[in-house]
PDB file of C-alpha atoms in Angstrom:
ATOM      1  CA  UNK B   1       1.885 -11.469 -12.026  1.00  0.00           C
ATOM      2  CA  UNK B   2       3.591  -8.856 -11.194  1.00  0.00           C
ATOM      3  CA  UNK B   3       4.695  -6.846  -8.142  1.00  0.00           C
ATOM      4  CA  UNK B   4       4.655  -2.786  -8.085  1.00  0.00           C
ATOM      5  CA  UNK B   5       6.726  -1.518  -4.665  1.00  0.00           C
ATOM      6  CA  UNK B   6       5.877   2.558  -4.450  1.00  0.00           C
ATOM      7  CA  UNK B   7       7.574   4.839  -1.936  1.00  0.00           C
ATOM      8  CA  UNK B   8       6.765   8.138  -0.866  1.00  0.00           C
ATOM      9  CA  UNK B   9       9.801  10.635   0.770  1.00  0.00           C
ATOM     10  CA  UNK B  10       7.381  12.850   3.397  1.00  0.00           C
ATOM     11  CA  UNK B  11      10.034  15.074   4.273  1.00  0.00           C
ATOM     12  CA  UNK B  12       8.847  18.747   3.583  1.00  0.00           C
ATOM     13  CA  UNK B  13       5.411  17.571   1.843  1.00  0.00           C
ATOM     14  CA  UNK B  14       3.538  18.624   5.014  1.00  0.00           C
ATOM     15  CA  UNK B  15       2.087  14.756   5.496  1.00  0.00           C
ATOM     16  CA  UNK B  16       3.089  12.370   8.486  1.00  0.00           C
ATOM     17  CA  UNK B  17       2.498   8.718   8.902  1.00  0.00           C
ATOM     18  CA  UNK B  18       0.042   9.616  11.291  1.00  0.00           C
ATOM     19  CA  UNK B  19      -1.618  11.793   8.703  1.00  0.00           C
ATOM     20  CA  UNK B  20      -1.321   9.079   6.250  1.00  0.00           C
ATOM     21  CA  UNK B  21      -2.987   6.766   9.139  1.00  0.00           C
ATOM     22  CA  UNK B  22      -5.668   9.274   8.362  1.00  0.00           C
ATOM     23  CA  UNK B  23      -5.799   9.192   5.200  1.00  0.00           C
ATOM     24  CA  UNK B  24      -6.226   5.228   4.809  1.00  0.00           C
ATOM     25  CA  UNK B  25      -9.020   5.593   8.221  1.00  0.00           C
ATOM     26  CA  UNK B  26     -10.854   7.999   5.859  1.00  0.00           C
ATOM     27  CA  UNK B  27     -11.994   5.889   2.949  1.00  0.00           C
ATOM     28  CA  UNK B  28      -8.248   5.831   0.833  1.00  0.00           C
ATOM     29  CA  UNK B  29      -7.888   1.403   2.191  1.00  0.00           C
ATOM     30  CA  UNK B  30     -12.260   0.737   1.069  1.00  0.00           C
ATOM     31  CA  UNK B  31     -11.207   2.294  -2.832  1.00  0.00           C
ATOM     32  CA  UNK B  32      -8.411   0.103  -3.938  1.00  0.00           C
ATOM     33  CA  UNK B  33     -11.353  -2.900  -2.897  1.00  0.00           C
ATOM     34  CA  UNK B  34     -12.692  -2.852  -5.929  1.00  0.00           C
ATOM     35  CA  UNK B  35      -9.606  -2.639  -8.197  1.00  0.00           C
ATOM     36  CA  UNK B  36     -10.075  -4.144 -10.595  1.00  0.00           C
ATOM     37  CA  UNK B  37      -6.615  -7.101 -11.054  1.00  0.00           C
ATOM     38  CA  UNK B  38      -5.413  -6.086  -8.017  1.00  0.00           C
ATOM     39  CA  UNK B  39      -5.148  -9.451  -6.016  1.00  0.00           C
ATOM     40  CA  UNK B  40      -3.453  -7.806  -2.705  1.00  0.00           C
ATOM     41  CA  UNK B  41      -2.767  -4.058  -1.698  1.00  0.00           C
ATOM     42  CA  UNK B  42      -0.546  -3.327   1.567  1.00  0.00           C
ATOM     43  CA  UNK B  43       0.761   0.089   2.654  1.00  0.00           C
ATOM     44  CA  UNK B  44       4.202   0.782   4.103  1.00  0.00           C
ATOM     45  CA  UNK B  45       6.098   3.248   6.591  1.00  0.00           C
ATOM     46  CA  UNK B  46       9.780   3.471   7.737  1.00  0.00           C
ATOM     47  CA  UNK B  47       9.256   6.108  10.700  1.00  0.00           C
ATOM     48  CA  UNK B  48      12.648   6.062  11.401  1.00  0.00           C
ATOM     49  CA  UNK B  49      13.194   7.988   7.168  1.00  0.00           C
ATOM     50  CA  UNK B  50       9.962   9.557   7.011  1.00  0.00           C
ATOM     51  CA  UNK B  51       8.792   7.000   4.490  1.00  0.00           C
ATOM     52  CA  UNK B  52       6.064   6.048   3.087  1.00  0.00           C
ATOM     53  CA  UNK B  53       4.721   3.891   0.761  1.00  0.00           C
ATOM     54  CA  UNK B  54       2.776   0.353  -1.011  1.00  0.00           C
ATOM     55  CA  UNK B  55       3.370  -3.034  -2.033  1.00  0.00           C
ATOM     56  CA  UNK B  56       0.743  -3.674  -4.733  1.00  0.00           C
ATOM     57  CA  UNK B  57      -0.187  -7.392  -6.100  1.00  0.00           C
ATOM     58  CA  UNK B  58      -1.216  -7.722  -9.938  1.00  0.00           C
ATOM     59  CA  UNK B  59      -2.861 -10.444 -11.766  1.00  0.00           C
ATOM     60  CA  UNK B  60      -1.146  -9.205 -14.292  1.00  0.00           C
ATOM     61  CA  UNK B  61       0.996  -6.931 -16.640  1.00  0.00           C
ATOM     62  CA  UNK B  62      -2.340  -5.143 -17.896  1.00  0.00           C
ATOM     63  CA  UNK B  63      -3.799  -4.747 -14.899  1.00  0.00           C
ATOM     64  CA  UNK B  64      -0.501  -3.810 -13.342  1.00  0.00           C
ATOM     65  CA  UNK B  65      -0.529  -0.926 -16.391  1.00  0.00           C
ATOM     66  CA  UNK B  66      -3.954   1.050 -15.548  1.00  0.00           C
ATOM     67  CA  UNK B  67      -4.217   3.676 -14.237  1.00  0.00           C
ATOM     68  CA  UNK B  68      -5.011   3.957 -10.332  1.00  0.00           C
ATOM     69  CA  UNK B  69      -6.631   6.583  -8.379  1.00  0.00           C
ATOM     70  CA  UNK B  70      -3.296   8.894  -7.627  1.00  0.00           C
ATOM     71  CA  UNK B  71      -5.103  10.346  -3.921  1.00  0.00           C
ATOM     72  CA  UNK B  72      -1.652   9.414  -1.915  1.00  0.00           C
ATOM     73  CA  UNK B  73       0.115  11.419  -4.744  1.00  0.00           C
ATOM     74  CA  UNK B  74      -2.274  14.145  -4.630  1.00  0.00           C
ATOM     75  CA  UNK B  75      -2.157  14.350  -0.393  1.00  0.00           C
ATOM     76  CA  UNK B  76       1.267  14.443  -0.355  1.00  0.00           C
ATOM     77  CA  UNK B  77       1.815  16.941  -3.225  1.00  0.00           C
ATOM     78  CA  UNK B  78       4.058  15.190  -4.800  1.00  0.00           C
ATOM     79  CA  UNK B  79       4.743  11.512  -6.745  1.00  0.00           C
ATOM     80  CA  UNK B  80       6.167   8.841  -5.681  1.00  0.00           C
ATOM     81  CA  UNK B  81      10.082   9.165  -5.329  1.00  0.00           C
ATOM     82  CA  UNK B  82      10.906   5.345  -6.235  1.00  0.00           C
ATOM     83  CA  UNK B  83       7.716   3.006  -8.334  1.00  0.00           C
ATOM     84  CA  UNK B  84       9.162  -0.496  -9.180  1.00  0.00           C
ATOM     85  CA  UNK B  85       7.541  -2.894 -11.037  1.00  0.00           C
ATOM     86  CA  UNK B  86       8.312  -6.218 -10.454  1.00  0.00           C
ATOM     87  CA  UNK B  87       8.221 -10.317 -12.285  1.00  0.00           C
ATOM     88  CA  UNK B  88       6.416 -12.438 -10.181  1.00  0.00           C
ATOM     89  CA  UNK B  89       8.425 -15.924  -9.668  1.00  0.00           C
ATOM     90  CA  UNK B  90       6.232 -17.802  -6.796  1.00  0.00           C
ATOM     91  CA  UNK B  91       3.843 -17.101  -4.777  1.00  0.00           C
ATOM     92  CA  UNK B  92       3.279 -19.596  -1.235  1.00  0.00           C
ATOM     93  CA  UNK B  93       0.333 -18.807   1.836  1.00  0.00           C
ATOM     94  CA  UNK B  94       1.921 -19.825   4.531  1.00  0.00           C
ATOM     95  CA  UNK B  95       0.199 -21.944   6.997  1.00  0.00           C
ATOM     96  CA  UNK B  96      -1.223 -18.827   9.026  1.00  0.00           C
ATOM     97  CA  UNK B  97      -4.143 -18.318  12.106  1.00  0.00           C
ATOM     98  CA  UNK B  98      -6.025 -14.938  10.704  1.00  0.00           C
ATOM     99  CA  UNK B  99      -8.774 -15.482   9.174  1.00  0.00           C
ATOM    100  CA  UNK B 100      -8.092 -13.210   6.928  1.00  0.00           C
ATOM    101  CA  UNK B 101      -6.450 -10.271   5.774  1.00  0.00           C
ATOM    102  CA  UNK B 102      -8.131  -7.410   4.835  1.00  0.00           C
ATOM    103  CA  UNK B 103      -9.052  -4.905   7.918  1.00  0.00           C
ATOM    104  CA  UNK B 104      -5.184  -5.413   9.195  1.00  0.00           C
ATOM    105  CA  UNK B 105      -2.991  -2.793  10.225  1.00  0.00           C
ATOM    106  CA  UNK B 106      -1.859   0.568  12.271  1.00  0.00           C
ATOM    107  CA  UNK B 107      -4.174   2.467  10.315  1.00  0.00           C
ATOM    108  CA  UNK B 108      -7.118   0.532  11.075  1.00  0.00           C
ATOM    109  CA  UNK B 109      -6.031  -0.429  15.035  1.00  0.00           C
ATOM    110  CA  UNK B 110      -6.202  -3.753  14.193  1.00  0.00           C
ATOM    111  CA  UNK B 111      -2.871  -5.525  15.180  1.00  0.00           C
ATOM    112  CA  UNK B 112      -0.915  -7.235  12.829  1.00  0.00           C
ATOM    113  CA  UNK B 113      -1.052  -9.851  15.209  1.00  0.00           C
ATOM    114  CA  UNK B 114      -2.700 -11.600  18.157  1.00  0.00           C
TER     115      UNK B 114
END
């Protein structure tokens, strides 16, 4: 398994965290549901530093190397400032009460915790 962390600096891009939340709601999230070999993707933001990013968990190095839709890069107008690929050493799912992760988060207007 591989994990990728991708960050964009939004300063001067004309995009904001709010505009990118709209982008997620308008279908960007759904486009990744069918990406072969992608186990999990979650989008992250830091309003204080105007950063936007994603964490992706891949089944294999081959899946992680496949080209992805460059939707965010096109909207932001540049490539991410950082894209780092990591080996996954171990995974575990903890004890939780939510039935699943799909559809959660600020952009989709469902809180991460109940």
